PDB file of C-alpha atoms in Angstrom:
ATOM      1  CA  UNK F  13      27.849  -1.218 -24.439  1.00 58.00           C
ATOM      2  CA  UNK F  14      25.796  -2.927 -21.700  1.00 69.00           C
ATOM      3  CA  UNK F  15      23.340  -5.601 -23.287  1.00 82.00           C
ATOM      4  CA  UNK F  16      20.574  -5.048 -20.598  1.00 91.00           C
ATOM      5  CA  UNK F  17      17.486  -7.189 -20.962  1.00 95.00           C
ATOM      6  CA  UNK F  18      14.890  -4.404 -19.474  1.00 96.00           C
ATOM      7  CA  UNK F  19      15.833  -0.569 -19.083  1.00 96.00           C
ATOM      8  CA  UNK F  20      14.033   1.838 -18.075  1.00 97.00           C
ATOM      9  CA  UNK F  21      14.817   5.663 -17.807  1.00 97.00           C
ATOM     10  CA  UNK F  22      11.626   6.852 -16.929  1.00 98.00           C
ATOM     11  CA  UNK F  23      11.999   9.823 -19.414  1.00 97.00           C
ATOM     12  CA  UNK F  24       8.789  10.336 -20.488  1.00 97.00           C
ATOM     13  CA  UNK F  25       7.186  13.773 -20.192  1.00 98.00           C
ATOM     14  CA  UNK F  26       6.263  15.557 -16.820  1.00 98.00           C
ATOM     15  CA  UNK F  27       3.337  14.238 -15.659  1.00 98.00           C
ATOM     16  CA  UNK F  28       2.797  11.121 -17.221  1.00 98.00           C
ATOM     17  CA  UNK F  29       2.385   7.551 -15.763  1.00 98.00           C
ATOM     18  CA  UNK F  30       5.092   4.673 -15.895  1.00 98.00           C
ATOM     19  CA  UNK F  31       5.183   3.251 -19.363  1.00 97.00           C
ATOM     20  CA  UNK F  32       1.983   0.960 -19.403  1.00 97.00           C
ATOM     21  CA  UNK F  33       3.098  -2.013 -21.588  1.00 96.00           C
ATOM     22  CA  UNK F  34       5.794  -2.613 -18.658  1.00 97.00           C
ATOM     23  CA  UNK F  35       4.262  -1.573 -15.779  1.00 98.00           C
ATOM     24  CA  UNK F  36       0.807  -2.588 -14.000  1.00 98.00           C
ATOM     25  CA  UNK F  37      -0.447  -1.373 -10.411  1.00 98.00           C
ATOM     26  CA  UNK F  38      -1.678  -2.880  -7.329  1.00 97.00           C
ATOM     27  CA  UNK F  39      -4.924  -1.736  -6.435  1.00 98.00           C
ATOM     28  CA  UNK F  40      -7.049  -0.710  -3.408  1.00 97.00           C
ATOM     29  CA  UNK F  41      -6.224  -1.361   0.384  1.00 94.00           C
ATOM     30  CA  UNK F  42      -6.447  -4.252   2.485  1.00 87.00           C
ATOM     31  CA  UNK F  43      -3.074  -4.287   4.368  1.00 92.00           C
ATOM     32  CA  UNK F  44      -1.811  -5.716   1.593  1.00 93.00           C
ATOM     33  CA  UNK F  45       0.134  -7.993   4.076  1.00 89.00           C
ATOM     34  CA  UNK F  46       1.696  -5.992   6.205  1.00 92.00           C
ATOM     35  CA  UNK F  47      -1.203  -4.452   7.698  1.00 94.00           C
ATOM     36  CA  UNK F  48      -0.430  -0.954   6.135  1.00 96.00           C
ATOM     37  CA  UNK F  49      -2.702   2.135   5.939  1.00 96.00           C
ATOM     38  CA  UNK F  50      -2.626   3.275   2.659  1.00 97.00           C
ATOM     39  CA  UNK F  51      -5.023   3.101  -0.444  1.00 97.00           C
ATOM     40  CA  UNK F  52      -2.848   1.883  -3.547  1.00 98.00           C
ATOM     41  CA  UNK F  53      -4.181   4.115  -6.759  1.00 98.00           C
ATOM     42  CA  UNK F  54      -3.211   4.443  -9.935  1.00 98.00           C
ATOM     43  CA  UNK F  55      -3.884   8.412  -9.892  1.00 98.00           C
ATOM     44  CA  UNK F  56      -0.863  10.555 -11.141  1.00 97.00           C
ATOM     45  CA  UNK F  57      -0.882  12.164  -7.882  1.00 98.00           C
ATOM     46  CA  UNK F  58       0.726   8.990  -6.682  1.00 98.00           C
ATOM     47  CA  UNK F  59       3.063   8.321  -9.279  1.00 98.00           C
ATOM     48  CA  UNK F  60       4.070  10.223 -12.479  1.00 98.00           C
ATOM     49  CA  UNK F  61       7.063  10.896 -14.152  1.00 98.00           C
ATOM     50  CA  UNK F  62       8.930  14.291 -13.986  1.00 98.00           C
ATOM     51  CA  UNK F  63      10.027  15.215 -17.103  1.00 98.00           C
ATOM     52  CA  UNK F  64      13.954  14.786 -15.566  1.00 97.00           C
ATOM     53  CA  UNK F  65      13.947  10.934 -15.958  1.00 97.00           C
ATOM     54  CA  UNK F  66      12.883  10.159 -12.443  1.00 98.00           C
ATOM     55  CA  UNK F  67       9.661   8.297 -11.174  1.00 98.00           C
ATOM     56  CA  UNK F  68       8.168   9.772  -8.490  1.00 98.00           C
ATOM     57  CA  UNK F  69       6.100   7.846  -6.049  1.00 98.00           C
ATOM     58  CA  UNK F  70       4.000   9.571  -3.646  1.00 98.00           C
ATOM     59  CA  UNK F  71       2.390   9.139  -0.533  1.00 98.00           C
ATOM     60  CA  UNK F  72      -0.721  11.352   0.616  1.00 98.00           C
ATOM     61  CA  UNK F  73      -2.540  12.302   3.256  1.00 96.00           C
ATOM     62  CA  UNK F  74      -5.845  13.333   3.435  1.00 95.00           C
ATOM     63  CA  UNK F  75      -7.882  14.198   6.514  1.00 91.00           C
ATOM     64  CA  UNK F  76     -11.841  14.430   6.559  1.00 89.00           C
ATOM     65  CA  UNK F  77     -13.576  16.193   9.756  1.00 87.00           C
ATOM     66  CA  UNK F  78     -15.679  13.867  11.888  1.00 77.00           C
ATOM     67  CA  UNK F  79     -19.192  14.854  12.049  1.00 77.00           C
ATOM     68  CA  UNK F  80     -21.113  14.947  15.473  1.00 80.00           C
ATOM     69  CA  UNK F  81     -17.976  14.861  17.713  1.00 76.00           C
ATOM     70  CA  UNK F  82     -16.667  11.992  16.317  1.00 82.00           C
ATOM     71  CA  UNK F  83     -12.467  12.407  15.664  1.00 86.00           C
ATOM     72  CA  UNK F  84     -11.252  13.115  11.971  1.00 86.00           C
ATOM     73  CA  UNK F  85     -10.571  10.172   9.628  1.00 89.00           C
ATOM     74  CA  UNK F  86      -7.459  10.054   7.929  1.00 92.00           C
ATOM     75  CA  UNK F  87      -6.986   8.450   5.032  1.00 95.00           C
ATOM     76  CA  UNK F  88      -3.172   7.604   3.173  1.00 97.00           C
ATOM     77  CA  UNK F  89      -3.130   6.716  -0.623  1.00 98.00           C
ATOM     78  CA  UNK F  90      -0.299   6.020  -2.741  1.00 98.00           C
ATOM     79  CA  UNK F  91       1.533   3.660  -5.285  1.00 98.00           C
ATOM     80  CA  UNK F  92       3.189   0.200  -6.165  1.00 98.00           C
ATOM     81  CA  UNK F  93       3.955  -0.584  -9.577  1.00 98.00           C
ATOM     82  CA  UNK F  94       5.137  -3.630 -11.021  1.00 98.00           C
ATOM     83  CA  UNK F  95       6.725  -5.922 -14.306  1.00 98.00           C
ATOM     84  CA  UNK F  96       4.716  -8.906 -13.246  1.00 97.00           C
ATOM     85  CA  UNK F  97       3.825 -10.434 -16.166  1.00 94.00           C
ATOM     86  CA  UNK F  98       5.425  -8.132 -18.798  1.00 96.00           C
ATOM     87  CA  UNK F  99       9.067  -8.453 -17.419  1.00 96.00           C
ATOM     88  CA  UNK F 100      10.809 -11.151 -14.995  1.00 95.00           C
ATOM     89  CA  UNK F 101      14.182 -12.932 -14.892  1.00 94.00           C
ATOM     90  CA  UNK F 102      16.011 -16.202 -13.361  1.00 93.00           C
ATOM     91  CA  UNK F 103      19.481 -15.233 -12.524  1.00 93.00           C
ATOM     92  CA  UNK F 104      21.338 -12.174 -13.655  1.00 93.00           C
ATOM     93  CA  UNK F 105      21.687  -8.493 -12.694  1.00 95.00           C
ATOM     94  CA  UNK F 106      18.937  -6.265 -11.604  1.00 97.00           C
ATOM     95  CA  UNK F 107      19.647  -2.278  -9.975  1.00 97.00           C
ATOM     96  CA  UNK F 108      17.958   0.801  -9.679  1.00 98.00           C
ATOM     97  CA  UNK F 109      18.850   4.184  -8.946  1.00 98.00           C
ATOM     98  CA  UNK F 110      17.024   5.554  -5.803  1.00 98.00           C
ATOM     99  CA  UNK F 111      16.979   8.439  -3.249  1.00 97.00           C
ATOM    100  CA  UNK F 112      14.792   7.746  -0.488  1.00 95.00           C
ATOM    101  CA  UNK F 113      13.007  10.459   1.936  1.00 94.00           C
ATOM    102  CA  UNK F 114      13.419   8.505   5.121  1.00 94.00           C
ATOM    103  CA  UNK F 115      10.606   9.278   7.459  1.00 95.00           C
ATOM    104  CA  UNK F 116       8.566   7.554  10.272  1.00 95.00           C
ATOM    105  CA  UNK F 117       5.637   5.077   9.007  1.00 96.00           C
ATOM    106  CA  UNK F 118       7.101   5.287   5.589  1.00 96.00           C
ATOM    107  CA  UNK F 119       8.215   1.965   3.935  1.00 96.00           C
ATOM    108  CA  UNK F 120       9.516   2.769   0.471  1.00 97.00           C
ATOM    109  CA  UNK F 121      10.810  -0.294  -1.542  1.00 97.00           C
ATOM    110  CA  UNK F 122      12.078  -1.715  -4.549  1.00 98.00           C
ATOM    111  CA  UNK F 123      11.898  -5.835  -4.606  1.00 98.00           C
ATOM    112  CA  UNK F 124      11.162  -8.794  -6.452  1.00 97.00           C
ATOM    113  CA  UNK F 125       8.346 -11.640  -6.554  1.00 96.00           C
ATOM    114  CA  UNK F 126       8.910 -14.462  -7.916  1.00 94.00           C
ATOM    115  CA  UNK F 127       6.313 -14.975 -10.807  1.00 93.00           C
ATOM    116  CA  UNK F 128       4.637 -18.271  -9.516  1.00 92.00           C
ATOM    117  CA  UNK F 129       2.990 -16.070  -6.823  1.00 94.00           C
ATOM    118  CA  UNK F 130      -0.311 -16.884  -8.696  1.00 92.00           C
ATOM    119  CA  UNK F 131      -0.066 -20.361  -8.428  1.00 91.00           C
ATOM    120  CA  UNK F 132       2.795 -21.545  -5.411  1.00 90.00           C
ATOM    121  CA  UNK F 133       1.140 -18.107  -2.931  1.00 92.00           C
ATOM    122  CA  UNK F 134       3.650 -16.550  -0.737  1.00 94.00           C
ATOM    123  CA  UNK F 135       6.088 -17.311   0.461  1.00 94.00           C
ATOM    124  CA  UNK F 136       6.358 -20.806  -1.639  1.00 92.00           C
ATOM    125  CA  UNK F 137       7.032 -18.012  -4.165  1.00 93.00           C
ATOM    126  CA  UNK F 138      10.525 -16.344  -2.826  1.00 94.00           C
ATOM    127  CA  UNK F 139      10.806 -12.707  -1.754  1.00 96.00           C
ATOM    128  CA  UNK F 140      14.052 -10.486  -2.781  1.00 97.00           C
ATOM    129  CA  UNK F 141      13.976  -7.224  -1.006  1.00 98.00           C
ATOM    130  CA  UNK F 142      16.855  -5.155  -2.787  1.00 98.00           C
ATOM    131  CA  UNK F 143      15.928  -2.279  -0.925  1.00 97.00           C
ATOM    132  CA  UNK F 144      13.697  -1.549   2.090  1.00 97.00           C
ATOM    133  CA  UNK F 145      13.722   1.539   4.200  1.00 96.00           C
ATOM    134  CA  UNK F 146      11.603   1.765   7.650  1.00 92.00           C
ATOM    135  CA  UNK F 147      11.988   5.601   8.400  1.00 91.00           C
ATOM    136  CA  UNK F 148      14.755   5.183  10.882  1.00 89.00           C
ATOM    137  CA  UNK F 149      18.723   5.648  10.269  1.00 87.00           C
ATOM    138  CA  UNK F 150      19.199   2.497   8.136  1.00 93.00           C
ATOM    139  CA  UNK F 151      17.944   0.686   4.971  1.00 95.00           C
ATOM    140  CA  UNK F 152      17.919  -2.875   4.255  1.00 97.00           C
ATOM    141  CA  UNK F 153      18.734  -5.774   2.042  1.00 98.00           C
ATOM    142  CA  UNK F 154      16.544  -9.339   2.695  1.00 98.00           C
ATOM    143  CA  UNK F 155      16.278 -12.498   0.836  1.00 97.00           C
ATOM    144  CA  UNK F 156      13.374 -14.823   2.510  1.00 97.00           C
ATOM    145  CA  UNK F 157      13.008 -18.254   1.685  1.00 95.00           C
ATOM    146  CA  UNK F 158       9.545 -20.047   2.744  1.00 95.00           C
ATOM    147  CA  UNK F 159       9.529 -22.011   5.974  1.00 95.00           C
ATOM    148  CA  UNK F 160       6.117 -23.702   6.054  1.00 88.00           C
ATOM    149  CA  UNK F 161       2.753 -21.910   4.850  1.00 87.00           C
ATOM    150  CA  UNK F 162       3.628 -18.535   6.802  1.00 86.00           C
ATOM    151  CA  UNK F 163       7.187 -18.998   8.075  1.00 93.00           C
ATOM    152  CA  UNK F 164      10.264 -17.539   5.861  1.00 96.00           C
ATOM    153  CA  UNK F 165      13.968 -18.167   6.266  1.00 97.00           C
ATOM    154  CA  UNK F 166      15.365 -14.712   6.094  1.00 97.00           C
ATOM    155  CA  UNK F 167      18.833 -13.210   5.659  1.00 97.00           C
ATOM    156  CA  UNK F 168      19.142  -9.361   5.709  1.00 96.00           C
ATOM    157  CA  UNK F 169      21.451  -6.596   6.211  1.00 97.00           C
ATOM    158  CA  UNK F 170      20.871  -3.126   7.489  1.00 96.00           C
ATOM    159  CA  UNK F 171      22.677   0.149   5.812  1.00 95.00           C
ATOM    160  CA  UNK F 172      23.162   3.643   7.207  1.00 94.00           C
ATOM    161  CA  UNK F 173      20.375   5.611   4.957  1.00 91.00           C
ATOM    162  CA  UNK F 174      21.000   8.955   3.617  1.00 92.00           C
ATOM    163  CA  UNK F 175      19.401  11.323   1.437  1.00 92.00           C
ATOM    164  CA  UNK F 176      21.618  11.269  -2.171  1.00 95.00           C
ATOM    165  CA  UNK F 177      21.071   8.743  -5.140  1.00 97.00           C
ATOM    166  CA  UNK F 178      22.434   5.609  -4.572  1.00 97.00           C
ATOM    167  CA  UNK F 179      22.573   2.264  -7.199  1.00 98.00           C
ATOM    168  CA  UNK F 180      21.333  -0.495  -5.432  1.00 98.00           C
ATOM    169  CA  UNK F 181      22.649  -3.387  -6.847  1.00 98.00           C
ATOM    170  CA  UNK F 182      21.314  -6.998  -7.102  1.00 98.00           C
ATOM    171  CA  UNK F 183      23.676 -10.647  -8.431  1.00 97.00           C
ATOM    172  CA  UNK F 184      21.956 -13.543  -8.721  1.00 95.00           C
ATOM    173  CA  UNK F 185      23.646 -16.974  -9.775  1.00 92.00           C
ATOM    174  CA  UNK F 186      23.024 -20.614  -8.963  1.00 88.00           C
ATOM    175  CA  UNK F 187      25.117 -20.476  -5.971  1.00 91.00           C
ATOM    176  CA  UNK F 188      23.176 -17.311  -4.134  1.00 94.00           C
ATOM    177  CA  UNK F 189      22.733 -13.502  -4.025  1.00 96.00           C
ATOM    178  CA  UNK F 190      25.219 -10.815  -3.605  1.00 98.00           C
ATOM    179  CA  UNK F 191      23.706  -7.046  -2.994  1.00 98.00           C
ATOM    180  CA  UNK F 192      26.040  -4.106  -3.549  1.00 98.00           C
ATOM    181  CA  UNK F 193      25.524  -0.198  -3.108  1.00 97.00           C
ATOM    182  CA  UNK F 194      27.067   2.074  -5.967  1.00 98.00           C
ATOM    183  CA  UNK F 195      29.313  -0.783  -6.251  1.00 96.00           C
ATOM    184  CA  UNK F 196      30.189  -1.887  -2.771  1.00 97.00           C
ATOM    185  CA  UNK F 197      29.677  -5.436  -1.482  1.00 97.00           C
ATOM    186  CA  UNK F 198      27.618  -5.592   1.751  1.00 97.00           C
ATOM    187  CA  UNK F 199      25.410  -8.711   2.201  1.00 98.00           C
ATOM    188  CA  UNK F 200      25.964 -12.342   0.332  1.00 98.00           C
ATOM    189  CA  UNK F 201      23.492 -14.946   0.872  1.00 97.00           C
ATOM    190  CA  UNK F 202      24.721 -18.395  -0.066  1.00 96.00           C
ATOM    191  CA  UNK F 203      21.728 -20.906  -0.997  1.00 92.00           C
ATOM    192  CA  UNK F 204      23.356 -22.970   1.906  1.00 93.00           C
ATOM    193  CA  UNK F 205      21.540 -20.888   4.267  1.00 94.00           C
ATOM    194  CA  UNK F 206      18.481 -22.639   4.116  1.00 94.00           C
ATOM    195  CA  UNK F 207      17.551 -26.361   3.953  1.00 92.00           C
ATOM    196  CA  UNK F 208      16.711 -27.841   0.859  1.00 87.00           C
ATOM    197  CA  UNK F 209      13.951 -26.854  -0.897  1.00 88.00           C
ATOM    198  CA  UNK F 210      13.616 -24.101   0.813  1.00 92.00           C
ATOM    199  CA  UNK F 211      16.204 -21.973  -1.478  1.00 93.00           C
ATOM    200  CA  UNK F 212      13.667 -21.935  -4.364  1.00 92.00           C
ATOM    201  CA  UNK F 213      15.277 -19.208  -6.850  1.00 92.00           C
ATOM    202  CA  UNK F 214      16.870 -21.175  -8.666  1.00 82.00           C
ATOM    203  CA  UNK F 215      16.394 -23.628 -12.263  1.00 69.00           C
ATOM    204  CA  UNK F 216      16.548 -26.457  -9.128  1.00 61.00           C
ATOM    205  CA  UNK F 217      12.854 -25.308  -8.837  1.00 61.00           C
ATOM    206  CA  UNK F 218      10.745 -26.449 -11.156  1.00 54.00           C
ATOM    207  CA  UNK F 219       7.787 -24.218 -10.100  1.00 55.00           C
ATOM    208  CA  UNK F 220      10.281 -21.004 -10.222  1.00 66.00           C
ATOM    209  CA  UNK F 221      10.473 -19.237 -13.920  1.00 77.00           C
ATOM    210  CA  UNK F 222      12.388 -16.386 -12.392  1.00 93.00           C
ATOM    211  CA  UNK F 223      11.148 -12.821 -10.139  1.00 96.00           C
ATOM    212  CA  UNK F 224       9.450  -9.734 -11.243  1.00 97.00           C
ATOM    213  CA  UNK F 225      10.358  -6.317 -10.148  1.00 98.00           C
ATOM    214  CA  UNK F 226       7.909  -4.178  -7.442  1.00 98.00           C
ATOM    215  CA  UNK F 227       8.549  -0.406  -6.506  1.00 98.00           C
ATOM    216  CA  UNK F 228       6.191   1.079  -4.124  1.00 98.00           C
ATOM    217  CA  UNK F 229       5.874   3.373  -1.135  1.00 98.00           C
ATOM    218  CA  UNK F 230       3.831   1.667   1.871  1.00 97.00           C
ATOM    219  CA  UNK F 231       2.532   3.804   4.551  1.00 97.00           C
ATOM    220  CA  UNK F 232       2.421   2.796   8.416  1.00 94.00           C
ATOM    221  CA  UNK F 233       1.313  -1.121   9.339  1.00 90.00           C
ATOM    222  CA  UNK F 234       4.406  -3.152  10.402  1.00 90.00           C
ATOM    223  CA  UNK F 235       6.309  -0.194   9.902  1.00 84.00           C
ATOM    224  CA  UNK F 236       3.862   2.018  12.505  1.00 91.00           C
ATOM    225  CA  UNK F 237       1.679   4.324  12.097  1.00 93.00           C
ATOM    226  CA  UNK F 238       3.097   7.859  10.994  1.00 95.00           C
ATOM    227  CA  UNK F 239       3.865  10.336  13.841  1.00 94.00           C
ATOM    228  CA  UNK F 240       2.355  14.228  13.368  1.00 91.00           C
ATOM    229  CA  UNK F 241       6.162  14.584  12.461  1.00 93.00           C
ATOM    230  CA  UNK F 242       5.824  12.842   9.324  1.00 95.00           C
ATOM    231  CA  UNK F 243       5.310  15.529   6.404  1.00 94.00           C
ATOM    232  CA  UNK F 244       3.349  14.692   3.627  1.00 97.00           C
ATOM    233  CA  UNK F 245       3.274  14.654   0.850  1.00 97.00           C
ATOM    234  CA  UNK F 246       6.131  12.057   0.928  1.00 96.00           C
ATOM    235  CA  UNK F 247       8.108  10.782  -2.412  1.00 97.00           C
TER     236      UNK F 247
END
């Protein structure tokens, strides 16, 4: 049997919110960095479980009529979760099993931090994206380094997207990061791809303890804003 140093089956009952001595939330709006639209709650009509051993995140939209002429105001809330401070890791094997419903100014993604964030700031911190999808026919895979104060040295790879499950895979040693799909190799990111320091996920780094995990569901911002042909709710 699989030793596993953090599992999570989300199996709790239908209804109820991610197990709370793992996972915190983000709160509020903001842009949040990526000047995105939506409101991040902790409400359970953003993110519950099922009672089938899935999380759901979910993305809403709510539209208020404008008073005096003025045009309706939309508003989008929805959820990112997170082990930061209650689960990270330097090295090793991370995955999750996802299905993604791939639409325009969606960004759905599950990624890690590293957990100096509070003190080193981003990107001094390291960014892992394991999985990213920005509503068009692909998904993604990034590692970014930091550059300089707001510059990143990035490496990616893009993946047709679908809508089954799929295990999206993370390895991490001292030499780089490998990211697989139910098992298949696609992107390998040597630390030789940036200068040194740059490639700051490592023991090398004194100021890096190891990443914590982030799922959430952004709406529009980078991504753009979501066409009348988006359907909400989204999960």
């Amino acid at each position: 049997m699989t030793a596993y140093t953090f599992r999570d089956e989300f199996d709790g009952p239908a209804g109820s919110p991610p197990d709370p001595a793992t996972w915190s939330y983000d709160l509020g709006d903001g842009g949040w960095g990526n000047n995105e639209l939506e409101v991040y709650t902790n409400s359970p009509d953003n993110v519950f479980q099922d009672g089938r051993s899935h999380l759901i995140i979910r993305a809403t939209r709510q539209v208020t009529p404008g008073g005096q002429g003025a045009p309706p105001a939309v508003s989008y809330h929805s959820a990112r979760i997170k082990t930061q401070r209650s689960f990270w890791q330097l090295g090793g094997y991370f995955e999750a099993r996802i299905k993604v419903n791939s639409q325009r100014g969606l960004w759905p993604a599950f990624w890690l931090m590293g957990e100096n964030i509070s003190t080193a700031g981003w990107p001094a911190c390291g960014e892992v994206d394991v999985l990213e999808d920005f509503g068009y026919s692909t998904v993604q895979s990034s590692v970014h380094a930091p550059a300089g104060p707001d510059a990143v040295y990035s490496a990616h790879q893009d993946l047709p997207s679908d809508t089954h499950w799929h295990v999206y895979q993370l390895r991490w040693s001292a030499q780089g990061m490998t990211f697989s799909r139910d098992g298949h190799q696609y992107l390998s990111v040597s630390r030789d791809f940036c200068p040194p320091p740059a490639w700051v996920f490592g023991p090398q780094n004194p100021n890096n303890g190891g990443m914590f995990m982030l799922l959430n569901l952004a709406v529009g911002g980078n991504a753009g804003v979501p066409p009348d042909t988006t359907r909400f709710p989204v999960d």
